[in-house]
């Protein structure tokens, strides 16, 4: 192997090197035992003793050479072992090269979109459904070298996710703050434990903003899930530090249901 080789040449080259060049396959090689350094004695504490020819006595002998201090083998079997190891190494190297080539090809065409997805993925909240979509796209790209990814479909889905995200950002409006009357849809509810016993919280979705707070006792959903109801209430809203479209409401009063979702079969 001389000079620089191309990736393809590297992929095709075998890394096999004859361990005993010029020797005949039937020749026997005798080597000092690598495990005991030729002493024939096992170096770590052991209770197993046997006649150890290297010391002409019963002692804790080396298992690798059976206490002879030497190992002998045929040149042909050493070559066989070397060939098998070289094949394993070559297989691993070829797989790695194939993956690297496929990834480079993918990135050459879709690197910018991939980078945009990765950036958004790092910024979005863990519970964000668009983050989930982006996560799946990034994972699919990661496995694109396996060959079962429709790259055109991936590209369309990736751009759709980025568009949806941009549209959502566009539609965001600052949450109203102070003591205000609001009307909003219940997106979800969650029981939150506290040292005072816990309370039912809800996430409200208004016109371009969201707010989180305690469900007022006066709100009666008639035993149905709160999700999908449109409610009106007066509350004090404080804006979140990292998102002007997100707020926390407290001390809700005059709460009422504006519209209830249609009754479905699951209700
Ligand atoms: Zn040994």
XYZ file of N, CA and C and ligand atoms in Angstrom:
802
model
N 0.856 -1.193 0.000
C 0.000 0.000 0.000
C 0.887 1.236 0.000
N 0.908 1.938 -1.097
C 1.735 3.143 -1.177
C 0.888 4.328 -1.596
N 1.264 5.484 -1.071
C 0.606 6.734 -1.450
C -0.832 6.794 -0.998
N -1.534 7.796 -1.496
C -2.931 8.006 -1.126
C -3.821 7.089 -1.955
N -4.806 6.505 -1.294
C -5.758 5.688 -2.026
C -7.115 6.376 -1.990
N -7.871 6.183 -3.042
C -9.219 6.750 -3.046
C -10.093 5.911 -2.120
N -11.254 6.495 -1.755
C -12.167 5.774 -0.869
C -12.568 4.439 -1.491
N -12.778 4.466 -2.808
C -13.201 3.237 -3.475
C -12.113 2.177 -3.440
N -10.868 2.605 -3.690
C -9.758 1.658 -3.630
C -9.653 1.055 -2.237
N -9.822 1.922 -1.235
C -9.754 1.457 0.144
C -10.821 0.412 0.409
N -12.003 0.627 -0.208
C -13.105 -0.307 0.012
C -12.813 -1.666 -0.591
N -12.082 -1.658 -1.720
C -11.874 -2.912 -2.437
C -10.626 -3.652 -1.958
N -9.711 -2.926 -1.329
C -8.460 -3.542 -0.917
C -8.671 -4.465 0.267
N -7.949 -5.589 0.229
C -7.990 -6.483 1.387
C -6.866 -6.091 2.329
N -7.153 -6.165 3.616
C -6.113 -5.796 4.578
C -5.306 -7.020 5.030
N -5.506 -8.157 4.340
C -4.785 -9.372 4.729
C -3.290 -9.219 4.493
N -2.521 -9.574 5.509
C -1.061 -9.599 5.380
C -0.585 -10.988 5.818
N 0.214 -11.631 4.981
C 0.733 -12.972 5.300
C 1.599 -12.886 6.560
N 1.197 -13.561 7.639
C 1.974 -13.444 8.886
C 3.353 -14.124 8.778
N 3.506 -15.069 7.847
C 4.799 -15.766 7.703
C 5.180 -15.838 6.234
N 5.512 -14.671 5.648
C 5.796 -14.673 4.212
C 6.967 -15.599 3.875
N 6.837 -16.335 2.780
C 7.912 -17.204 2.305
C 7.958 -18.556 2.991
N 7.104 -18.761 4.030
C 7.143 -20.055 4.728
C 6.091 -20.971 4.143
N 6.342 -22.256 4.252
C 5.383 -23.227 3.734
C 4.253 -23.447 4.735
N 3.091 -23.723 4.224
C 1.914 -23.885 5.068
C 2.053 -25.007 6.081
N 2.780 -26.066 5.737
C 2.876 -27.211 6.663
C 3.970 -27.024 7.704
N 4.717 -25.915 7.602
C 5.771 -25.667 8.602
C 5.148 -25.361 9.954
N 5.822 -25.835 10.987
C 5.325 -25.597 12.339
C 6.114 -24.462 12.980
N 5.406 -23.523 13.568
C 6.047 -22.388 14.225
C 5.965 -22.612 15.730
N 7.065 -22.416 16.423
C 7.046 -22.489 17.885
C 7.373 -21.099 18.421
N 6.433 -20.593 19.230
C 6.603 -19.233 19.750
C 6.526 -19.258 21.257
N 7.179 -18.300 21.874
C 7.056 -18.127 23.317
C 5.594 -17.804 23.637
N 5.058 -18.433 24.679
C 3.656 -18.199 25.049
C 3.476 -16.736 25.477
N 2.523 -16.040 24.828
C 2.291 -14.629 25.123
C 1.624 -14.433 26.470
N 0.899 -15.438 26.976
C 0.160 -15.277 28.227
C 1.089 -15.300 29.428
N 2.096 -16.140 29.396
C 2.968 -16.275 30.573
C 4.384 -15.785 30.284
N 4.606 -15.312 29.043
C 5.935 -14.821 28.688
C 6.977 -15.935 28.671
N 6.527 -17.181 28.533
C 7.450 -18.299 28.413
C 7.781 -18.985 29.727
N 7.269 -18.460 30.837
C 7.586 -19.066 32.138
C 6.790 -20.346 32.373
N 5.631 -20.463 31.718
C 4.765 -21.627 31.927
C 3.931 -21.504 33.186
N 4.070 -20.374 33.879
C 3.358 -20.190 35.154
C 2.296 -19.099 35.002
N 1.116 -19.394 35.582
C 0.015 -18.433 35.568
C 0.346 -17.321 36.549
N 0.245 -16.051 36.101
C 0.775 -14.959 36.919
C -0.193 -14.466 37.995
N -1.500 -14.668 37.808
C -2.458 -14.208 38.811
C -2.683 -15.300 39.856
N -3.246 -14.935 41.034
C -3.496 -15.960 42.053
C -4.399 -17.065 41.504
N -4.046 -18.290 41.752
C -4.838 -19.411 41.255
C -4.684 -20.596 42.186
N -5.738 -21.422 42.286
C -5.664 -22.610 43.140
C -5.436 -23.862 42.319
N -5.460 -23.676 40.974
C -5.355 -24.846 40.113
C -3.889 -25.115 39.778
N -3.413 -26.276 40.163
C -2.011 -26.619 39.922
C -1.935 -27.892 39.091
N -0.890 -28.002 38.328
C -0.634 -29.227 37.547
C 0.845 -29.282 37.198
N 1.266 -30.425 36.677
C 2.680 -30.538 36.314
C 2.987 -29.570 35.194
N 3.951 -28.705 35.422
C 4.276 -27.618 34.508
C 5.682 -27.858 33.993
N 5.748 -28.278 32.714
C 7.044 -28.733 32.195
C 8.101 -27.640 32.182
N 7.683 -26.361 32.070
C 8.660 -25.273 32.022
C 9.415 -25.140 33.348
N 8.772 -25.552 34.471
C 9.471 -25.464 35.769
C 9.767 -26.853 36.352
N 9.410 -27.910 35.623
C 9.631 -29.292 36.065
C 9.052 -29.550 37.436
N 7.839 -29.014 37.704
C 7.236 -29.243 39.014
C 5.730 -28.994 38.917
N 5.004 -29.417 39.979
C 3.568 -29.121 40.037
C 3.402 -27.703 40.588
N 2.764 -26.847 39.808
C 2.563 -25.458 40.249
C 1.325 -24.873 39.542
N 1.056 -23.590 39.776
C -0.078 -22.935 39.107
C 0.324 -22.619 37.674
N 0.136 -23.587 36.813
C 0.599 -23.461 35.434
C -0.257 -22.557 34.578
N 0.371 -22.115 33.473
C -0.325 -21.265 32.496
C -1.277 -22.128 31.669
N -2.546 -21.682 31.556
C -3.545 -22.468 30.815
C -3.313 -22.394 29.307
N -2.807 -21.236 28.857
C -2.700 -21.017 27.412
C -1.734 -21.991 26.751
N -0.642 -22.308 27.465
C 0.368 -23.176 26.856
C 0.476 -24.494 27.612
N -0.472 -24.733 28.528
C -0.480 -25.945 29.349
C 0.833 -26.118 30.107
N 1.443 -24.981 30.466
C 2.636 -25.026 31.303
C 3.926 -25.300 30.546
N 3.868 -25.318 29.201
C 5.089 -25.581 28.439
C 5.893 -24.306 28.187
N 5.250 -23.148 28.317
C 5.947 -21.886 28.063
C 6.019 -21.554 26.583
N 5.544 -22.458 25.769
C 5.618 -22.217 24.321
C 4.310 -22.650 23.662
N 4.055 -22.096 22.478
C 2.886 -22.519 21.714
C 3.327 -22.852 20.302
N 2.836 -23.921 19.783
C 3.224 -24.284 18.427
C 1.989 -24.414 17.556
N 2.149 -24.048 16.316
C 1.025 -24.084 15.373
C 1.573 -24.120 13.957
N 0.692 -24.512 13.009
C 1.092 -24.575 11.612
C 0.988 -23.189 10.982
N 1.887 -22.918 10.050
C 1.834 -21.661 9.303
C 0.474 -21.522 8.627
N -0.048 -22.649 8.094
C -1.334 -22.603 7.385
C -2.464 -22.163 8.313
N -2.445 -22.615 9.573
C -3.551 -22.226 10.457
C -3.392 -20.780 10.914
N -2.148 -20.308 11.033
C -1.926 -18.886 11.360
C -2.434 -18.015 10.222
N -2.195 -18.484 8.975
C -2.683 -17.724 7.804
C -4.212 -17.694 7.787
N -4.811 -18.835 8.129
C -6.263 -18.933 8.135
C -6.865 -17.927 9.129
N -6.258 -17.884 10.315
C -6.722 -16.948 11.343
C -6.555 -15.501 10.866
N -5.385 -15.200 10.294
C -5.108 -13.836 9.820
C -6.088 -13.446 8.722
N -6.411 -14.419 7.845
C -7.320 -14.141 6.734
C -8.729 -13.844 7.281
N -9.143 -14.641 8.280
C -10.483 -14.447 8.850
C -10.587 -13.070 9.525
N -9.532 -12.710 10.264
C -9.551 -11.400 10.943
C -9.553 -10.271 9.933
N -8.772 -10.439 8.839
C -8.709 -9.401 7.810
C -10.078 -9.240 7.149
N -10.755 -10.375 6.905
C -12.081 -10.305 6.283
C -13.062 -9.560 7.166
N -13.007 -9.849 8.467
C -13.896 -9.152 9.412
C -13.622 -7.657 9.404
N -12.330 -7.291 9.456
C -11.950 -5.880 9.465
C -12.383 -5.199 8.172
N -12.209 -5.909 7.046
C -12.574 -5.333 5.745
C -14.076 -5.107 5.656
N -14.836 -6.086 6.169
C -16.297 -5.959 6.132
C -16.738 -4.717 6.903
N -16.180 -4.546 8.104
C -16.524 -3.397 8.939
C -16.158 -2.092 8.238
N -14.966 -2.083 7.641
C -14.479 -0.877 6.978
C -15.359 -0.542 5.777
N -15.746 -1.569 5.005
C -16.578 -1.322 3.821
C -17.950 -0.793 4.226
N -18.510 -1.378 5.295
C -19.823 -0.899 5.770
C -19.722 0.567 6.183
N -18.672 0.897 6.937
C -18.497 2.272 7.403
C -18.344 3.220 6.217
N -17.583 2.791 5.198
C -17.362 3.638 4.027
C -18.663 3.841 3.255
N -19.476 2.769 3.159
C -20.743 2.848 2.441
C -21.683 3.825 3.155
N -21.722 3.737 4.496
C -22.580 4.633 5.279
C -22.123 6.083 5.093
N -20.798 6.285 5.163
C -20.261 7.643 5.031
C -20.587 8.216 3.657
N -20.485 7.374 2.609
C -20.758 7.833 1.249
C -22.236 8.199 1.096
N -23.122 7.328 1.626
C -24.559 7.591 1.522
C -24.927 8.862 2.287
N -24.312 9.039 3.461
C -24.612 10.225 4.275
C -24.138 11.494 3.575
N -22.947 11.419 2.975
C -22.414 12.582 2.263
C -23.308 12.955 1.091
N -23.816 11.937 0.388
C -24.700 12.189 -0.755
C -25.998 12.832 -0.274
N -26.522 12.306 0.841
C -27.775 12.848 1.397
C -27.587 14.304 1.798
N -26.469 14.571 2.493
C -26.214 15.919 2.995
C -25.935 16.901 1.857
N -25.338 16.408 0.762
C -25.053 17.281 -0.370
C -26.349 17.850 -0.942
N -27.422 17.045 -0.913
C -28.699 17.507 -1.472
C -29.602 18.149 -0.425
N -29.538 17.657 0.820
C -30.536 18.077 1.809
C -29.915 18.624 3.090
N -28.630 18.962 3.031
C -27.922 19.416 4.230
C -28.550 20.641 4.883
N -28.967 21.602 4.054
C -29.512 22.850 4.605
C -30.833 22.594 5.329
N -31.696 21.761 4.712
C -32.984 21.437 5.343
C -32.741 20.634 6.620
N -31.800 19.706 6.550
C -31.465 18.892 7.718
C -30.990 19.776 8.867
N -30.170 20.744 8.532
C -29.635 21.646 9.558
C -30.757 22.481 10.188
N -31.690 22.945 9.329
C -32.823 23.729 9.833
C -33.676 22.887 10.777
N -33.895 21.629 10.423
C -34.681 20.727 11.286
C -33.984 20.530 12.627
N -32.684 20.284 12.576
C -31.929 20.017 13.803
C -31.970 21.227 14.736
N -31.889 22.414 14.126
C -31.899 23.652 14.911
C -33.249 23.816 15.615
N -34.346 23.591 14.878
C -35.687 23.726 15.466
C -35.903 22.664 16.547
N -35.422 21.460 16.261
C -35.600 20.352 17.208
C -34.990 20.693 18.560
N -33.840 21.374 18.526
C -33.153 21.725 19.767
C -33.906 22.808 20.534
N -34.685 23.641 19.803
C -35.323 24.793 20.433
C -36.730 24.494 20.966
N -37.442 23.567 20.306
C -38.851 23.357 20.645
C -39.029 22.623 21.968
N -40.206 22.841 22.587
C -40.538 22.128 23.825
C -40.688 20.638 23.535
N -40.347 19.824 24.543
C -40.388 18.369 24.364
C -41.780 17.850 24.023
N -42.801 18.568 24.495
C -44.170 18.099 24.292
C -44.754 18.606 22.974
N -43.994 19.406 22.243
C -44.482 20.001 20.998
C -44.660 18.929 19.921
N -45.877 18.789 19.367
C -46.077 17.752 18.340
C -45.213 17.963 17.091
N -44.928 19.214 16.742
C -44.062 19.453 15.571
C -42.644 18.981 15.870
N -42.238 19.118 17.130
C -40.918 18.610 17.508
C -40.864 17.098 17.316
N -41.975 16.427 17.648
C -42.055 14.981 17.451
C -41.902 14.616 15.979
N -42.592 15.359 15.114
C -42.490 15.111 13.670
C -41.059 15.302 13.188
N -40.430 16.394 13.663
C -39.061 16.698 13.246
C -38.100 15.623 13.745
N -38.352 15.142 14.965
C -37.506 14.088 15.523
C -37.522 12.840 14.645
N -38.712 12.466 14.172
C -38.834 11.286 13.307
C -38.109 11.503 11.973
N -38.189 12.735 11.447
C -37.513 13.043 10.183
C -35.994 12.958 10.345
N -35.494 13.479 11.472
C -34.051 13.444 11.712
C -33.571 12.001 11.856
N -34.389 11.208 12.520
C -34.044 9.790 12.714
C -34.036 9.068 11.366
N -35.030 9.372 10.535
C -35.102 8.741 9.212
C -33.881 9.117 8.382
N -33.452 10.382 8.490
C -32.274 10.830 7.745
C -31.028 10.089 8.224
N -30.977 9.874 9.531
C -29.853 9.173 10.146
C -29.726 7.758 9.582
N -30.877 7.171 9.242
C -30.888 5.782 8.752
C -31.031 5.724 7.237
N -30.822 6.873 6.561
C -31.053 6.919 5.114
C -30.110 5.997 4.350
N -28.929 5.718 4.922
C -27.961 4.860 4.234
C -28.467 3.432 4.074
N -29.457 3.047 4.911
C -29.984 1.680 4.826
C -30.750 1.472 3.519
N -31.112 2.596 2.871
C -31.673 2.491 1.527
C -33.182 2.392 1.465
N -33.877 2.287 2.611
C -35.335 2.162 2.519
C -36.045 3.493 2.792
N -35.302 4.599 2.615
C -35.919 5.910 2.779
C -36.233 6.491 1.398
N -37.486 6.928 1.204
C -37.834 7.655 -0.017
C -37.415 9.107 0.206
N -36.278 9.481 -0.382
C -35.661 10.777 -0.091
C -36.560 11.936 -0.534
N -37.264 11.762 -1.647
C -38.158 12.830 -2.128
C -39.307 13.045 -1.144
N -39.861 11.939 -0.662
C -40.942 12.027 0.326
C -40.430 12.690 1.600
N -39.210 12.313 1.981
C -38.599 12.888 3.194
C -38.499 14.402 3.048
N -38.038 14.830 1.876
C -37.838 16.255 1.628
C -39.169 17.017 1.732
N -40.227 16.434 1.139
C -41.551 17.066 1.169
C -42.042 17.170 2.618
N -41.882 16.081 3.374
C -42.346 16.073 4.765
C -41.544 17.055 5.613
N -40.235 17.156 5.324
C -39.369 18.063 6.086
C -39.778 19.517 5.836
N -40.030 19.832 4.566
C -40.419 21.208 4.250
C -41.796 21.540 4.811
N -42.682 20.543 4.823
C -44.020 20.745 5.396
C -43.923 21.047 6.889
N -43.049 20.318 7.586
C -42.889 20.535 9.028
C -42.351 21.939 9.295
N -41.367 22.363 8.483
C -40.792 23.694 8.663
C -41.818 24.783 8.329
N -42.647 24.529 7.295
C -43.707 25.481 6.927
C -44.724 25.613 8.054
N -45.156 24.455 8.591
C -46.149 24.468 9.673
C -45.622 25.265 10.866
N -44.329 25.059 11.132
C -43.702 25.751 12.248
C -43.676 27.260 11.998
N -43.302 27.636 10.777
C -43.244 29.057 10.422
C -44.633 29.685 10.494
N -45.648 28.965 9.994
C -47.022 29.469 10.039
C -47.483 29.661 11.476
N -47.104 28.702 12.308
C -47.509 28.792 13.708
C -46.855 30.003 14.380
N -45.575 30.195 14.091
C -44.867 31.354 14.648
C -45.536 32.649 14.189
N -45.903 32.643 12.894
C -46.543 33.801 12.276
C -47.858 34.138 12.975
N -48.593 33.081 13.350
C -49.926 33.261 13.936
C -49.874 33.629 15.420
N -48.680 33.580 15.996
C -48.553 33.864 17.429
C -48.827 35.335 17.726
N -49.524 35.575 18.827
C -49.778 36.946 19.273
C -49.416 37.019 20.749
N -49.010 38.203 21.237
C -48.699 38.325 22.665
C -49.928 37.993 23.502
N -49.715 37.276 24.593
C -50.820 36.940 25.492
C -51.274 38.231 26.196
N -52.599 38.413 26.342
C -53.036 39.602 27.093
C -52.578 39.486 28.548
N -52.212 40.610 29.154
C -51.698 40.551 30.526
C -52.502 41.481 31.434
N -52.273 41.296 32.728
C -53.001 42.087 33.724
C -54.323 41.401 34.055
N -55.234 42.168 34.634
C -56.556 41.616 34.978
C -57.446 41.751 33.746
N -57.711 40.640 33.085
C -58.421 40.718 31.806
C -59.513 39.659 31.703
N -60.484 39.958 30.843
C -61.478 38.947 30.522
C -61.041 38.287 29.223
N -61.017 36.964 29.232
C -60.554 36.248 28.036
C -61.578 35.200 27.613
N -61.482 34.818 26.344
C -62.276 33.709 25.829
C -61.287 32.805 25.100
N -61.319 31.511 25.402
C -60.311 30.611 24.831
C -60.815 29.176 24.838
N -60.128 28.326 24.049
C -60.479 26.903 23.989
C -59.611 26.112 24.962
N -60.208 25.112 25.605
C -59.438 24.229 26.488
C -58.708 23.210 25.614
N -57.367 23.256 25.651
C -56.565 22.309 24.860
C -56.350 21.008 25.607
N -56.089 21.121 26.927
C -55.843 19.921 27.718
C -55.969 20.260 29.197
N -56.093 19.206 30.011
C -56.092 19.401 31.458
C -55.119 18.420 32.080
N -54.648 18.757 33.281
C -53.695 17.878 33.950
C -53.822 18.079 35.453
N -53.876 16.978 36.196
C -53.891 17.063 37.649
C -52.473 17.274 38.127
N -52.234 18.348 38.871
C -50.882 18.655 39.344
C -50.862 18.552 40.866
N -50.010 17.660 41.383
C -49.902 17.468 42.826
C -49.097 18.603 43.440
N -49.478 18.991 44.638
C -48.661 19.957 45.371
C -48.767 19.596 46.845
N -47.991 20.305 47.679
C -48.028 19.972 49.106
C -49.364 20.377 49.736
N -50.153 21.143 49.011
C -51.481 21.518 49.520
C -52.569 20.574 49.018
N -52.180 19.518 48.303
C -53.157 18.525 47.877
C -53.352 18.437 46.383
N -52.918 19.428 45.644
C -53.001 19.349 44.194
C -54.235 19.997 43.624
N -54.200 20.246 42.318
C -55.332 20.882 41.657
C -55.329 20.528 40.181
N -56.512 20.713 39.560
C -56.635 20.437 38.129
C -56.256 21.707 37.351
N -55.274 21.560 36.452
C -54.824 22.694 35.637
C -55.346 22.521 34.216
N -55.426 23.643 33.494
C -55.798 23.531 32.084
C -54.943 24.449 31.221
N -54.779 23.997 29.958
C -54.073 24.801 28.973
C -55.120 25.402 28.048
N -55.130 26.743 27.991
C -56.096 27.457 27.159
C -55.428 27.962 25.890
N -56.178 27.933 24.793
C -55.671 28.442 23.529
C -56.554 29.591 23.071
N -55.965 30.794 23.040
C -56.709 31.972 22.608
C -56.361 32.330 21.168
N -56.499 33.595 20.817
C -56.212 34.031 19.458
C -54.707 34.265 19.304
N -53.951 33.178 19.026
C -52.513 33.291 18.831
C -51.696 33.177 20.100
N -52.341 32.915 21.221
C -51.607 32.774 22.486
C -52.137 31.583 23.281
N -51.386 31.165 24.287
C -51.811 30.087 25.178
C -51.602 30.532 26.619
N -52.421 29.959 27.513
C -52.268 30.292 28.932
C -52.564 29.063 29.773
N -51.877 28.976 30.893
C -51.923 27.812 31.772
C -52.340 28.252 33.163
N -53.289 27.530 33.771
C -53.697 27.892 35.126
C -54.683 26.880 35.691
N -55.186 27.181 36.884
C -56.082 26.257 37.579
C -57.508 26.345 37.020
N -58.125 25.185 36.859
C -59.526 25.134 36.414
C -60.415 25.643 37.560
N -61.188 26.721 37.340
C -62.062 27.227 38.409
C -63.118 26.180 38.775
N -63.410 26.079 40.081
C -64.414 25.112 40.542
C -65.785 25.359 39.914
N -66.031 26.634 39.601
C -67.357 26.985 39.080
C -67.589 26.467 37.662
N -66.507 26.065 36.976
C -66.681 25.547 35.610
C -67.207 24.121 35.686
N -68.378 23.887 35.104
C -68.968 22.552 35.158
C -69.020 21.978 33.743
N -68.198 20.956 33.517
C -68.154 20.343 32.182
C -69.158 19.202 32.051
N -70.055 19.079 33.025
C -71.093 18.028 33.008
C -70.504 16.626 32.896
N -69.353 16.442 33.548
C -68.736 15.119 33.550
C -68.040 14.754 32.246
N -67.998 15.648 31.300
C -67.329 15.369 30.023
C -65.887 15.855 30.082
N -65.021 15.345 29.202
C -63.652 15.855 29.178
C -63.661 17.353 28.867
N -62.781 18.104 29.545
C -62.756 19.554 29.371
C -62.285 19.952 27.976
N -61.433 19.123 27.390
C -60.857 19.428 26.081
C -61.957 19.711 25.046
N -61.747 20.805 24.296
C -62.694 21.130 23.229
C -63.749 22.142 23.643
N -63.892 22.374 24.959
C -64.840 23.395 25.414
C -64.248 24.785 25.181
N -65.119 25.727 24.829
C -64.675 27.123 24.769
C -65.178 27.794 26.035
N -64.277 28.445 26.750
C -64.637 29.042 28.033
C -64.331 30.536 28.037
N -65.012 31.255 28.925
C -64.730 32.673 29.141
C -64.495 32.858 30.630
N -63.549 33.695 30.981
C -63.288 33.968 32.396
C -62.485 35.256 32.543
N -62.527 35.792 33.752
C -61.690 36.947 34.064
C -60.570 36.448 34.971
N -59.336 36.797 34.634
C -58.197 36.319 35.427
C -57.045 37.297 35.309
N -56.054 37.102 36.185
C -54.830 37.889 36.101
C -53.811 37.055 35.325
N -53.300 37.598 34.230
C -52.373 36.835 33.383
C -50.993 37.471 33.417
N -50.002 36.592 33.613
C -48.605 37.018 33.611
C -47.915 36.340 32.437
N -47.147 37.091 31.668
C -46.500 36.522 30.485
C -45.289 35.670 30.897
N -45.048 34.600 30.140
C -43.886 33.737 30.385
C -42.608 34.473 30.007
N -41.497 34.149 30.669
C -40.256 34.890 30.408
C -39.673 34.590 29.031
N -39.906 33.374 28.521
C -39.236 33.021 27.265
C -40.171 32.984 26.053
N -41.457 33.317 26.256
C -42.389 33.257 25.124
C -43.519 34.254 25.364
N -43.542 35.318 24.551
C -44.547 36.369 24.778
C -45.946 35.907 24.411
N -46.049 34.745 23.728
C -47.363 34.223 23.356
C -47.874 33.218 24.390
N -47.151 33.082 25.510
C -47.551 32.130 26.533
C -47.666 32.830 27.885
N -48.769 32.546 28.598
C -48.955 33.192 29.887
C -49.455 32.232 30.960
N -49.452 32.709 32.194
C -49.957 31.946 33.331
C -51.095 32.748 33.948
N -52.289 32.129 34.046
C -53.403 32.876 34.626
C -53.655 32.432 36.064
N -54.142 33.396 36.871
C -54.442 33.082 38.271
C -55.699 33.838 38.689
N -56.229 33.461 39.862
C -57.430 34.063 40.438
C -58.559 34.224 39.403
N -58.936 33.118 38.730
C -60.017 33.226 37.743
C -61.379 33.433 38.419
N -62.171 34.331 37.867
C -63.542 34.555 38.359
C -64.484 34.617 37.165
N -65.766 34.576 37.446
C -66.815 34.701 36.422
C -66.577 33.749 35.247
N -66.160 32.518 35.597
C -65.881 31.541 34.547
C -67.175 30.916 34.047
N -67.280 30.749 32.737
C -68.462 30.082 32.177
C -68.076 29.387 30.872
N -68.904 28.416 30.518
C -68.665 27.709 29.256
C -69.401 28.446 28.154
N -68.653 28.760 27.079
C -69.254 29.462 25.933
C -69.873 28.437 24.990
N -69.080 27.457 24.588
C -69.607 26.354 23.756
C -68.993 25.053 24.189
N -69.767 23.991 24.095
C -69.273 22.649 24.391
C -69.033 21.932 23.073
N -68.036 21.027 23.026
C -67.811 20.293 21.789
C -68.973 19.333 21.524
N -69.198 18.974 20.251
C -70.271 18.032 19.966
C -70.015 16.696 20.679
N -71.083 16.050 21.129
C -70.942 14.773 21.847
C -70.564 13.694 20.847
N -69.396 13.060 21.075
C -69.005 11.963 20.190
C -69.341 10.645 20.857
N -69.141 9.550 20.136
C -69.520 8.233 20.672
C -68.647 7.824 21.844
N -67.418 8.394 21.910
C -66.521 7.993 23.010
C -66.969 8.596 24.333
N -67.726 9.710 24.285
C -68.112 10.397 25.519
C -69.083 9.575 26.365
Zn 1.902 -19.831 28.850
